Amino acid sequence: MKTVPFGAAETRVANIIAGMMRIAGKTDEQIRTLYGTAREAGIDFFDHADLYGFNHPGGGPHLCERRFSEALGLSSSEREQITLQTKTTIVDEEWHYDSSYEHIVSSVEDSLRALSTDYIDVLLLHRPDALVEPQEVARAFNDLESSGKVRSFGVSNHTPRQIDLLKTAVRQPLVANQIQLSVTHSTIVAQGLASNMADEADSLTRDGGGIVDYCRINNITIQAWSPFQKSFQDGVFFDSEEYPELNAALKRLSAKYGVTPIAIATAWITRHPAGMQVVLGTTSPQRVVEAAAGADIPLTRPEWYGLIQAAGHRVP
Ligand SMILES: NC(=O)c1ccc[n+]([C@@H]2O[C@H](COP(=O)([O-])OP(=O)(O)OC[C@H]3O[C@@H](n4cnc5c(N)ncnc54)[C@H](OP(=O)(O)O)[C@@H]3O)[C@@H](O)[C@H]2O)c1
């Protein structure tokens, strides 16, 4: 498995992450097979959130974290071999965001219990909170770090300015920013290409401006969520009638590289020199293997640019 730098530290991590958002309804056996297949494919980084499972019938916060630990019953040595990342700040009752000291700390304590572990490797602030108090976040991070409950910190869906605001008080490096990115939903990349073009929808900045460049400059690892969704949770672009050119291009490149289209869609993200991690959401062991095959495919510049254009983005 290809590795990429994680934050500014010397640490390197696998560039494919197994996302656990969709495991709530899976049996123990299915979760064990998914985990075992991911490990065999070289994936040792698992993404959770306190929220995942909240919308499963009879579910609630921390359900996916709990199902993961119940099904796997990891030994302490196996636990040490993997990276467990989770997130906090989204509250599902009367939907809102909460980055207060009390919420961050209690959410992490619930995650530790649900995951049956003594420490979280990486804690992300899931979405920006309009009522954020950087000092409160800093106090929570300091206490979680000094008590050994959390080893490193990051954000998700944050703009450059929101990160700068946190950094006025937070002293730990923010190692990752998890953002939505697929070849079709590629505004964070396409906006740079369409810069200052009056008639291009892509030239509108939806991320506060230049989040990819900001993360590269500041050694923040980008983690791409929903790497195969057409847009926001509306199904995958594979074999979609909305994307005939993209699917034709994916098939052509699959044949060239001897892989399946899911590997080429993965490679479109891993090829980016920012050294991004791809957060897979599939619960199919076969798709995990097929996607992992895209971790290190050296797409050429014409191939990479051809894919973003086939997905509907104009390269002026
Ligand atoms: N930070 C955030 O705000 C945020 C938001 C959303 C998600 N996430 C993280 O990102 C991870 C990935 O998100 P995601 O699940 O939306 O990503 P995804 O990998 O783009 O989508 C996964 C879904 O697509 C289906 N799928 C994948 N390949 C397919 C194919 N070739 N044909 C048909 N269906 C296919 C999967 O079904 P099967 O299971 O049947 O393969 C699954 O339902 C999540 O697990 C979570 O960890 C983070």
PDB file of C-alpha atoms in Angstrom, residues 27-301:
ATOM      1  CA  THR A  27     -23.524  -8.802  10.905  1.00  0.00           C
ATOM      2  CA  ASP A  28     -20.447  -9.577  13.002  1.00  0.00           C
ATOM      3  CA  GLU A  29     -19.276 -11.943  10.279  1.00  0.00           C
ATOM      4  CA  GLN A  30     -19.665  -9.299   7.561  1.00  0.00           C
ATOM      5  CA  ILE A  31     -17.736  -6.745   9.639  1.00  0.00           C
ATOM      6  CA  ARG A  32     -14.970  -9.274  10.355  1.00  0.00           C
ATOM      7  CA  THR A  33     -14.661 -10.122   6.659  1.00  0.00           C
ATOM      8  CA  LEU A  34     -14.627  -6.442   5.686  1.00  0.00           C
ATOM      9  CA  TYR A  35     -11.935  -5.694   8.281  1.00  0.00           C
ATOM     10  CA  GLY A  36      -9.848  -8.770   7.422  1.00  0.00           C
ATOM     11  CA  THR A  37     -10.002  -8.016   3.701  1.00  0.00           C
ATOM     12  CA  ALA A  38      -8.992  -4.402   4.292  1.00  0.00           C
ATOM     13  CA  ARG A  39      -6.031  -5.483   6.433  1.00  0.00           C
ATOM     14  CA  GLU A  40      -4.900  -7.993   3.802  1.00  0.00           C
ATOM     15  CA  ALA A  41      -5.096  -5.209   1.208  1.00  0.00           C
ATOM     16  CA  GLY A  42      -2.741  -3.119   3.363  1.00  0.00           C
ATOM     17  CA  ILE A  43      -5.367  -0.819   4.895  1.00  0.00           C
ATOM     18  CA  ASP A  44      -4.733  -0.234   8.596  1.00  0.00           C
ATOM     19  CA  PHE A  45      -6.551   3.107   8.990  1.00  0.00           C
ATOM     20  CA  PHE A  46     -10.244   3.080   9.978  1.00  0.00           C
ATOM     21  CA  ASP A  47     -12.533   6.106   9.954  1.00  0.00           C
ATOM     22  CA  HIS A  48     -15.425   6.504  12.386  1.00  0.00           C
ATOM     23  CA  ALA A  49     -17.575   9.295  13.832  1.00  0.00           C
ATOM     24  CA  ASP A  50     -19.634   9.516  16.999  1.00  0.00           C
ATOM     25  CA  LEU A  51     -22.609  10.146  14.696  1.00  0.00           C
ATOM     26  CA  TYR A  52     -22.381   7.073  12.457  1.00  0.00           C
ATOM     27  CA  GLY A  53     -25.341   4.776  12.913  1.00  0.00           C
ATOM     28  CA  PHE A  54     -27.637   7.510  14.257  1.00  0.00           C
ATOM     29  CA  ASN A  55     -30.108   7.002  11.408  1.00  0.00           C
ATOM     30  CA  HIS A  56     -30.118   3.204  11.487  1.00  0.00           C
ATOM     31  CA  PRO A  57     -33.477   1.805  12.677  1.00  0.00           C
ATOM     32  CA  GLY A  58     -33.172   1.556  16.458  1.00  0.00           C
ATOM     33  CA  GLY A  59     -29.717   3.085  16.211  1.00  0.00           C
ATOM     34  CA  GLY A  60     -28.162   6.196  17.661  1.00  0.00           C
ATOM     35  CA  PRO A  61     -24.799   7.888  18.102  1.00  0.00           C
ATOM     36  CA  HIS A  62     -21.755   5.626  18.481  1.00  0.00           C
ATOM     37  CA  LEU A  63     -23.586   2.628  16.948  1.00  0.00           C
ATOM     38  CA  CYS A  64     -21.019   2.022  14.168  1.00  0.00           C
ATOM     39  CA  GLU A  65     -18.133   2.394  16.618  1.00  0.00           C
ATOM     40  CA  ARG A  66     -19.822  -0.159  18.905  1.00  0.00           C
ATOM     41  CA  ARG A  67     -20.592  -2.607  16.097  1.00  0.00           C
ATOM     42  CA  PHE A  68     -16.942  -2.400  14.971  1.00  0.00           C
ATOM     43  CA  SER A  69     -15.581  -3.303  18.416  1.00  0.00           C
ATOM     44  CA  GLU A  70     -18.250  -5.907  19.208  1.00  0.00           C
ATOM     45  CA  ALA A  71     -17.688  -7.715  15.927  1.00  0.00           C
ATOM     46  CA  LEU A  72     -13.900  -7.593  15.974  1.00  0.00           C
ATOM     47  CA  GLY A  73     -13.011  -7.918  19.652  1.00  0.00           C
ATOM     48  CA  LEU A  74      -9.517  -6.680  18.809  1.00  0.00           C
ATOM     49  CA  SER A  75      -6.624  -7.935  20.933  1.00  0.00           C
ATOM     50  CA  SER A  76      -4.416  -5.180  22.356  1.00  0.00           C
ATOM     51  CA  SER A  77      -1.627  -6.052  19.915  1.00  0.00           C
ATOM     52  CA  GLU A  78      -4.013  -5.892  16.931  1.00  0.00           C
ATOM     53  CA  ARG A  79      -5.368  -2.593  18.261  1.00  0.00           C
ATOM     54  CA  GLU A  80      -1.848  -1.153  18.307  1.00  0.00           C
ATOM     55  CA  GLN A  81      -1.316  -2.091  14.657  1.00  0.00           C
ATOM     56  CA  ILE A  82      -4.182   0.055  13.382  1.00  0.00           C
ATOM     57  CA  THR A  83      -5.084   3.741  13.330  1.00  0.00           C
ATOM     58  CA  LEU A  84      -8.509   4.528  14.736  1.00  0.00           C
ATOM     59  CA  GLN A  85      -9.884   7.909  13.754  1.00  0.00           C
ATOM     60  CA  THR A  86     -13.185   9.292  14.968  1.00  0.00           C
ATOM     61  CA  LYS A  87     -15.016  12.609  14.844  1.00  0.00           C
ATOM     62  CA  THR A  88     -17.166  14.826  16.984  1.00  0.00           C
ATOM     63  CA  THR A  89     -19.292  18.016  16.880  1.00  0.00           C
ATOM     64  CA  ILE A  90     -22.446  16.902  15.030  1.00  0.00           C
ATOM     65  CA  VAL A  91     -25.397  16.457  17.371  1.00  0.00           C
ATOM     66  CA  ASP A  92     -28.339  14.613  15.842  1.00  0.00           C
ATOM     67  CA  GLU A  93     -31.110  15.690  18.253  1.00  0.00           C
ATOM     68  CA  GLU A  94     -32.464  18.957  16.862  1.00  0.00           C
ATOM     69  CA  TRP A  95     -29.542  18.868  14.418  1.00  0.00           C
ATOM     70  CA  HIS A  96     -26.790  21.255  15.410  1.00  0.00           C
ATOM     71  CA  TYR A  97     -23.057  21.509  15.931  1.00  0.00           C
ATOM     72  CA  ASP A  98     -21.353  21.599  19.316  1.00  0.00           C
ATOM     73  CA  SER A  99     -17.628  22.239  19.739  1.00  0.00           C
ATOM     74  CA  SER A 100     -17.891  23.145  23.422  1.00  0.00           C
ATOM     75  CA  TYR A 101     -15.356  21.690  25.874  1.00  0.00           C
ATOM     76  CA  GLU A 102     -18.039  19.540  27.519  1.00  0.00           C
ATOM     77  CA  HIS A 103     -19.337  18.105  24.258  1.00  0.00           C
ATOM     78  CA  ILE A 104     -15.931  17.279  22.773  1.00  0.00           C
ATOM     79  CA  VAL A 105     -14.701  15.585  25.959  1.00  0.00           C
ATOM     80  CA  SER A 106     -17.882  13.621  26.663  1.00  0.00           C
ATOM     81  CA  SER A 107     -18.181  12.540  23.041  1.00  0.00           C
ATOM     82  CA  VAL A 108     -14.599  11.210  23.075  1.00  0.00           C
ATOM     83  CA  GLU A 109     -15.271   9.337  26.317  1.00  0.00           C
ATOM     84  CA  ASP A 110     -18.336   7.725  24.721  1.00  0.00           C
ATOM     85  CA  SER A 111     -16.275   6.869  21.613  1.00  0.00           C
ATOM     86  CA  LEU A 112     -13.592   5.219  23.777  1.00  0.00           C
ATOM     87  CA  ARG A 113     -16.251   3.079  25.439  1.00  0.00           C
ATOM     88  CA  ALA A 114     -17.953   2.222  22.143  1.00  0.00           C
ATOM     89  CA  LEU A 115     -14.670   1.340  20.446  1.00  0.00           C
ATOM     90  CA  SER A 116     -13.443  -0.552  23.522  1.00  0.00           C
ATOM     91  CA  THR A 117     -10.104   1.172  23.455  1.00  0.00           C
ATOM     92  CA  ASP A 118      -8.020   3.384  25.761  1.00  0.00           C
ATOM     93  CA  TYR A 119      -7.038   5.863  23.071  1.00  0.00           C
ATOM     94  CA  ILE A 120      -8.178   7.440  19.824  1.00  0.00           C
ATOM     95  CA  ASP A 121      -5.340   7.912  17.325  1.00  0.00           C
ATOM     96  CA  VAL A 122      -6.929  10.823  15.486  1.00  0.00           C
ATOM     97  CA  LEU A 123      -9.856  13.025  16.521  1.00  0.00           C
ATOM     98  CA  LEU A 124     -11.456  15.287  13.887  1.00  0.00           C
ATOM     99  CA  LEU A 125     -13.912  18.132  14.376  1.00  0.00           C
ATOM    100  CA  HIS A 126     -16.571  16.782  12.005  1.00  0.00           C
ATOM    101  CA  ARG A 127     -18.077  20.029  10.708  1.00  0.00           C
ATOM    102  CA  PRO A 128     -17.396  23.702  11.429  1.00  0.00           C
ATOM    103  CA  ASP A 129     -19.445  25.099  14.313  1.00  0.00           C
ATOM    104  CA  ALA A 130     -20.602  28.703  13.755  1.00  0.00           C
ATOM    105  CA  LEU A 131     -20.533  29.161  17.547  1.00  0.00           C
ATOM    106  CA  VAL A 132     -16.986  27.810  17.905  1.00  0.00           C
ATOM    107  CA  GLU A 133     -14.847  29.199  20.739  1.00  0.00           C
ATOM    108  CA  PRO A 134     -11.233  28.340  19.855  1.00  0.00           C
ATOM    109  CA  GLN A 135     -10.189  28.525  23.540  1.00  0.00           C
ATOM    110  CA  GLU A 136     -12.786  25.889  24.435  1.00  0.00           C
ATOM    111  CA  VAL A 137     -11.571  23.586  21.668  1.00  0.00           C
ATOM    112  CA  ALA A 138      -7.983  24.137  22.811  1.00  0.00           C
ATOM    113  CA  ARG A 139      -8.846  23.285  26.414  1.00  0.00           C
ATOM    114  CA  ALA A 140     -10.581  20.092  25.303  1.00  0.00           C
ATOM    115  CA  PHE A 141      -7.665  19.071  23.042  1.00  0.00           C
ATOM    116  CA  ASN A 142      -5.123  19.777  25.821  1.00  0.00           C
ATOM    117  CA  ASP A 143      -7.002  17.666  28.364  1.00  0.00           C
ATOM    118  CA  LEU A 144      -7.612  14.832  25.901  1.00  0.00           C
ATOM    119  CA  GLU A 145      -3.966  14.829  24.883  1.00  0.00           C
ATOM    120  CA  SER A 146      -2.494  15.044  28.397  1.00  0.00           C
ATOM    121  CA  SER A 147      -4.763  12.254  29.648  1.00  0.00           C
ATOM    122  CA  GLY A 148      -3.605  10.056  26.724  1.00  0.00           C
ATOM    123  CA  LYS A 149      -7.141   9.699  25.390  1.00  0.00           C
ATOM    124  CA  VAL A 150      -6.362  11.271  21.991  1.00  0.00           C
ATOM    125  CA  ARG A 151      -2.996  11.207  20.207  1.00  0.00           C
ATOM    126  CA  SER A 152      -3.544  13.667  17.347  1.00  0.00           C
ATOM    127  CA  PHE A 153      -6.140  16.122  16.117  1.00  0.00           C
ATOM    128  CA  GLY A 154      -7.598  17.397  12.881  1.00  0.00           C
ATOM    129  CA  VAL A 155     -10.694  18.789  11.238  1.00  0.00           C
ATOM    130  CA  SER A 156     -13.221  17.910   8.570  1.00  0.00           C
ATOM    131  CA  ASN A 157     -15.059  20.151   6.092  1.00  0.00           C
ATOM    132  CA  HIS A 158     -13.170  23.206   7.384  1.00  0.00           C
ATOM    133  CA  THR A 159     -12.178  26.236   5.301  1.00  0.00           C
ATOM    134  CA  PRO A 160      -8.706  27.804   5.471  1.00  0.00           C
ATOM    135  CA  ARG A 161     -10.008  30.666   7.632  1.00  0.00           C
ATOM    136  CA  GLN A 162     -11.814  28.313  10.018  1.00  0.00           C
ATOM    137  CA  ILE A 163      -8.549  26.422  10.483  1.00  0.00           C
ATOM    138  CA  ASP A 164      -6.666  29.687  11.057  1.00  0.00           C
ATOM    139  CA  LEU A 165      -9.249  30.655  13.665  1.00  0.00           C
ATOM    140  CA  LEU A 166      -8.782  27.366  15.541  1.00  0.00           C
ATOM    141  CA  LYS A 167      -5.009  27.821  15.368  1.00  0.00           C
ATOM    142  CA  THR A 168      -5.264  31.091  17.320  1.00  0.00           C
ATOM    143  CA  ALA A 169      -5.758  28.902  20.409  1.00  0.00           C
ATOM    144  CA  VAL A 170      -5.094  25.248  19.538  1.00  0.00           C
ATOM    145  CA  ARG A 171      -1.405  24.377  19.975  1.00  0.00           C
ATOM    146  CA  GLN A 172      -1.448  20.828  18.589  1.00  0.00           C
ATOM    147  CA  PRO A 173      -0.809  20.488  14.848  1.00  0.00           C
ATOM    148  CA  LEU A 174      -4.022  19.899  12.888  1.00  0.00           C
ATOM    149  CA  VAL A 175      -2.893  16.887  10.894  1.00  0.00           C
ATOM    150  CA  ALA A 176      -5.849  16.239   8.590  1.00  0.00           C
ATOM    151  CA  ASN A 177      -8.827  17.875   6.921  1.00  0.00           C
ATOM    152  CA  GLN A 178     -11.452  15.387   5.687  1.00  0.00           C
ATOM    153  CA  ILE A 179     -13.336  16.935   2.755  1.00  0.00           C
ATOM    154  CA  GLN A 180     -15.753  15.659   0.127  1.00  0.00           C
ATOM    155  CA  LEU A 181     -13.930  14.837  -3.117  1.00  0.00           C
ATOM    156  CA  SER A 182     -14.692  12.581  -6.071  1.00  0.00           C
ATOM    157  CA  VAL A 183     -13.930  13.051  -9.766  1.00  0.00           C
ATOM    158  CA  THR A 184     -17.514  14.298 -10.237  1.00  0.00           C
ATOM    159  CA  HIS A 185     -17.787  16.304  -6.992  1.00  0.00           C
ATOM    160  CA  SER A 186     -14.408  17.923  -7.449  1.00  0.00           C
ATOM    161  CA  THR A 187     -15.072  21.569  -6.753  1.00  0.00           C
ATOM    162  CA  ILE A 188     -12.075  21.926  -4.414  1.00  0.00           C
ATOM    163  CA  VAL A 189      -9.798  20.989  -7.308  1.00  0.00           C
ATOM    164  CA  ALA A 190     -11.835  22.394 -10.217  1.00  0.00           C
ATOM    165  CA  GLN A 191     -12.099  25.873  -8.693  1.00  0.00           C
ATOM    166  CA  GLY A 192      -8.355  26.323  -9.051  1.00  0.00           C
ATOM    167  CA  LEU A 193      -8.526  25.304 -12.699  1.00  0.00           C
ATOM    168  CA  ALA A 194     -11.409  27.706 -13.427  1.00  0.00           C
ATOM    169  CA  SER A 195      -9.858  30.549 -11.447  1.00  0.00           C
ATOM    170  CA  ASN A 196     -11.242  33.961 -12.392  1.00  0.00           C
ATOM    171  CA  MET A 197     -13.283  32.679 -15.373  1.00  0.00           C
ATOM    172  CA  ALA A 198     -16.497  34.716 -15.317  1.00  0.00           C
ATOM    173  CA  ASP A 199     -18.702  32.119 -16.990  1.00  0.00           C
ATOM    174  CA  GLU A 200     -17.509  29.005 -15.141  1.00  0.00           C
ATOM    175  CA  ALA A 201     -19.559  27.711 -12.203  1.00  0.00           C
ATOM    176  CA  ASP A 202     -16.387  26.038 -10.913  1.00  0.00           C
ATOM    177  CA  SER A 203     -14.729  29.422 -10.423  1.00  0.00           C
ATOM    178  CA  LEU A 204     -17.034  30.060  -7.456  1.00  0.00           C
ATOM    179  CA  THR A 205     -15.233  29.082  -4.270  1.00  0.00           C
ATOM    180  CA  ARG A 206     -17.297  26.949  -1.988  1.00  0.00           C
ATOM    181  CA  ASP A 207     -14.583  26.181   0.549  1.00  0.00           C
ATOM    182  CA  GLY A 208     -13.479  29.656   1.592  1.00  0.00           C
ATOM    183  CA  GLY A 209     -10.899  29.587  -1.169  1.00  0.00           C
ATOM    184  CA  GLY A 210      -7.976  27.357  -2.001  1.00  0.00           C
ATOM    185  CA  ILE A 211      -8.393  24.649   0.637  1.00  0.00           C
ATOM    186  CA  VAL A 212      -6.230  22.178  -1.311  1.00  0.00           C
ATOM    187  CA  ASP A 213      -3.356  24.651  -1.615  1.00  0.00           C
ATOM    188  CA  TYR A 214      -3.832  25.758   1.997  1.00  0.00           C
ATOM    189  CA  CYS A 215      -3.538  22.167   3.218  1.00  0.00           C
ATOM    190  CA  ARG A 216      -0.433  21.568   1.103  1.00  0.00           C
ATOM    191  CA  ILE A 217       1.235  24.731   2.384  1.00  0.00           C
ATOM    192  CA  ASN A 218       0.402  23.889   5.998  1.00  0.00           C
ATOM    193  CA  ASN A 219       1.145  20.134   5.928  1.00  0.00           C
ATOM    194  CA  ILE A 220      -2.451  19.108   6.544  1.00  0.00           C
ATOM    195  CA  THR A 221      -3.310  15.749   4.965  1.00  0.00           C
ATOM    196  CA  ILE A 222      -6.476  15.846   2.870  1.00  0.00           C
ATOM    197  CA  GLN A 223      -8.799  12.881   3.323  1.00  0.00           C
ATOM    198  CA  ALA A 224     -11.325  12.543   0.476  1.00  0.00           C
ATOM    199  CA  TRP A 225     -14.765  11.402   1.647  1.00  0.00           C
ATOM    200  CA  SER A 226     -17.466   9.970  -0.634  1.00  0.00           C
ATOM    201  CA  PRO A 227     -14.871   9.244  -3.337  1.00  0.00           C
ATOM    202  CA  PHE A 228     -17.380   7.555  -5.670  1.00  0.00           C
ATOM    203  CA  GLN A 229     -20.614   9.466  -4.999  1.00  0.00           C
ATOM    204  CA  LYS A 230     -21.931  11.576  -7.891  1.00  0.00           C
ATOM    205  CA  SER A 231     -22.557  14.412  -5.464  1.00  0.00           C
ATOM    206  CA  PHE A 232     -23.888  14.406  -1.892  1.00  0.00           C
ATOM    207  CA  GLN A 233     -25.002  10.868  -1.005  1.00  0.00           C
ATOM    208  CA  ASP A 234     -26.919  10.446  -4.278  1.00  0.00           C
ATOM    209  CA  GLY A 235     -25.371   7.226  -5.529  1.00  0.00           C
ATOM    210  CA  VAL A 236     -22.184   6.318  -7.314  1.00  0.00           C
ATOM    211  CA  PHE A 237     -21.200   7.565 -10.773  1.00  0.00           C
ATOM    212  CA  PHE A 238     -20.205   4.078 -11.935  1.00  0.00           C
ATOM    213  CA  ASP A 239     -22.553   2.973 -14.748  1.00  0.00           C
ATOM    214  CA  SER A 240     -24.670   6.093 -14.207  1.00  0.00           C
ATOM    215  CA  GLU A 241     -26.489   7.328 -17.324  1.00  0.00           C
ATOM    216  CA  GLU A 242     -25.586  10.871 -16.208  1.00  0.00           C
ATOM    217  CA  TYR A 243     -21.886  10.187 -16.864  1.00  0.00           C
ATOM    218  CA  PRO A 244     -21.457   8.267 -20.138  1.00  0.00           C
ATOM    219  CA  GLU A 245     -18.132   9.932 -21.049  1.00  0.00           C
ATOM    220  CA  LEU A 246     -16.680   9.410 -17.593  1.00  0.00           C
ATOM    221  CA  ASN A 247     -17.661   5.739 -17.553  1.00  0.00           C
ATOM    222  CA  ALA A 248     -16.196   5.225 -21.015  1.00  0.00           C
ATOM    223  CA  ALA A 249     -12.927   6.845 -19.863  1.00  0.00           C
ATOM    224  CA  LEU A 250     -12.870   4.779 -16.644  1.00  0.00           C
ATOM    225  CA  LYS A 251     -13.343   1.586 -18.676  1.00  0.00           C
ATOM    226  CA  ARG A 252     -10.651   2.525 -21.174  1.00  0.00           C
ATOM    227  CA  LEU A 253      -8.115   3.215 -18.407  1.00  0.00           C
ATOM    228  CA  SER A 254      -9.172   0.074 -16.475  1.00  0.00           C
ATOM    229  CA  ALA A 255      -8.224  -1.985 -19.504  1.00  0.00           C
ATOM    230  CA  LYS A 256      -4.910  -0.163 -19.864  1.00  0.00           C
ATOM    231  CA  TYR A 257      -3.903  -0.648 -16.213  1.00  0.00           C
ATOM    232  CA  GLY A 258      -5.501  -4.091 -15.749  1.00  0.00           C
ATOM    233  CA  VAL A 259      -7.802  -3.004 -12.931  1.00  0.00           C
ATOM    234  CA  THR A 260     -11.510  -2.161 -12.484  1.00  0.00           C
ATOM    235  CA  PRO A 261     -13.087   1.329 -12.833  1.00  0.00           C
ATOM    236  CA  ILE A 262     -13.206   1.771  -9.036  1.00  0.00           C
ATOM    237  CA  ALA A 263      -9.382   1.604  -8.984  1.00  0.00           C
ATOM    238  CA  ILE A 264      -9.115   4.306 -11.649  1.00  0.00           C
ATOM    239  CA  ALA A 265     -11.561   6.534  -9.726  1.00  0.00           C
ATOM    240  CA  THR A 266      -9.397   5.985  -6.633  1.00  0.00           C
ATOM    241  CA  ALA A 267      -6.248   6.736  -8.594  1.00  0.00           C
ATOM    242  CA  TRP A 268      -7.708  10.024  -9.813  1.00  0.00           C
ATOM    243  CA  ILE A 269      -7.498  11.137  -6.152  1.00  0.00           C
ATOM    244  CA  THR A 270      -4.265   9.376  -5.127  1.00  0.00           C
ATOM    245  CA  ARG A 271      -2.472  10.747  -8.231  1.00  0.00           C
ATOM    246  CA  HIS A 272      -2.850  14.289  -6.879  1.00  0.00           C
ATOM    247  CA  PRO A 273       0.520  15.451  -5.549  1.00  0.00           C
ATOM    248  CA  ALA A 274      -1.036  16.710  -2.290  1.00  0.00           C
ATOM    249  CA  GLY A 275      -0.703  13.103  -1.039  1.00  0.00           C
ATOM    250  CA  MET A 276      -4.378  12.604  -0.250  1.00  0.00           C
ATOM    251  CA  GLN A 277      -5.986   9.684   1.552  1.00  0.00           C
ATOM    252  CA  VAL A 278      -9.137   8.172   0.018  1.00  0.00           C
ATOM    253  CA  VAL A 279     -11.849   7.320   2.554  1.00  0.00           C
ATOM    254  CA  LEU A 280     -13.715   4.330   1.114  1.00  0.00           C
ATOM    255  CA  GLY A 281     -17.312   3.807   2.179  1.00  0.00           C
ATOM    256  CA  THR A 282     -17.977   0.450   0.576  1.00  0.00           C
ATOM    257  CA  THR A 283     -19.042  -2.460   2.758  1.00  0.00           C
ATOM    258  CA  SER A 284     -18.152  -4.921  -0.007  1.00  0.00           C
ATOM    259  CA  PRO A 285     -14.837  -6.717   0.588  1.00  0.00           C
ATOM    260  CA  GLN A 286     -14.388  -7.190  -3.162  1.00  0.00           C
ATOM    261  CA  ARG A 287     -14.756  -3.449  -3.794  1.00  0.00           C
ATOM    262  CA  VAL A 288     -12.219  -2.709  -1.041  1.00  0.00           C
ATOM    263  CA  VAL A 289      -9.676  -4.883  -2.859  1.00  0.00           C
ATOM    264  CA  GLU A 290     -10.534  -3.341  -6.246  1.00  0.00           C
ATOM    265  CA  ALA A 291     -10.304   0.226  -4.901  1.00  0.00           C
ATOM    266  CA  ALA A 292      -7.032  -0.459  -3.060  1.00  0.00           C
ATOM    267  CA  ALA A 293      -5.535  -1.435  -6.410  1.00  0.00           C
ATOM    268  CA  GLY A 294      -5.802   2.258  -7.312  1.00  0.00           C
ATOM    269  CA  ALA A 295      -3.568   3.411  -4.458  1.00  0.00           C
ATOM    270  CA  ASP A 296      -0.514   3.851  -6.663  1.00  0.00           C
ATOM    271  CA  ILE A 297      -1.537   3.946 -10.324  1.00  0.00           C
ATOM    272  CA  PRO A 298       0.575   6.590 -12.094  1.00  0.00           C
ATOM    273  CA  LEU A 299      -2.135   8.232 -14.208  1.00  0.00           C
ATOM    274  CA  THR A 300      -0.531  10.486 -16.788  1.00  0.00           C
ATOM    275  CA  ARG A 301      -1.397  14.179 -16.961  1.00  0.00           C
TER     276      ARG A 301
END
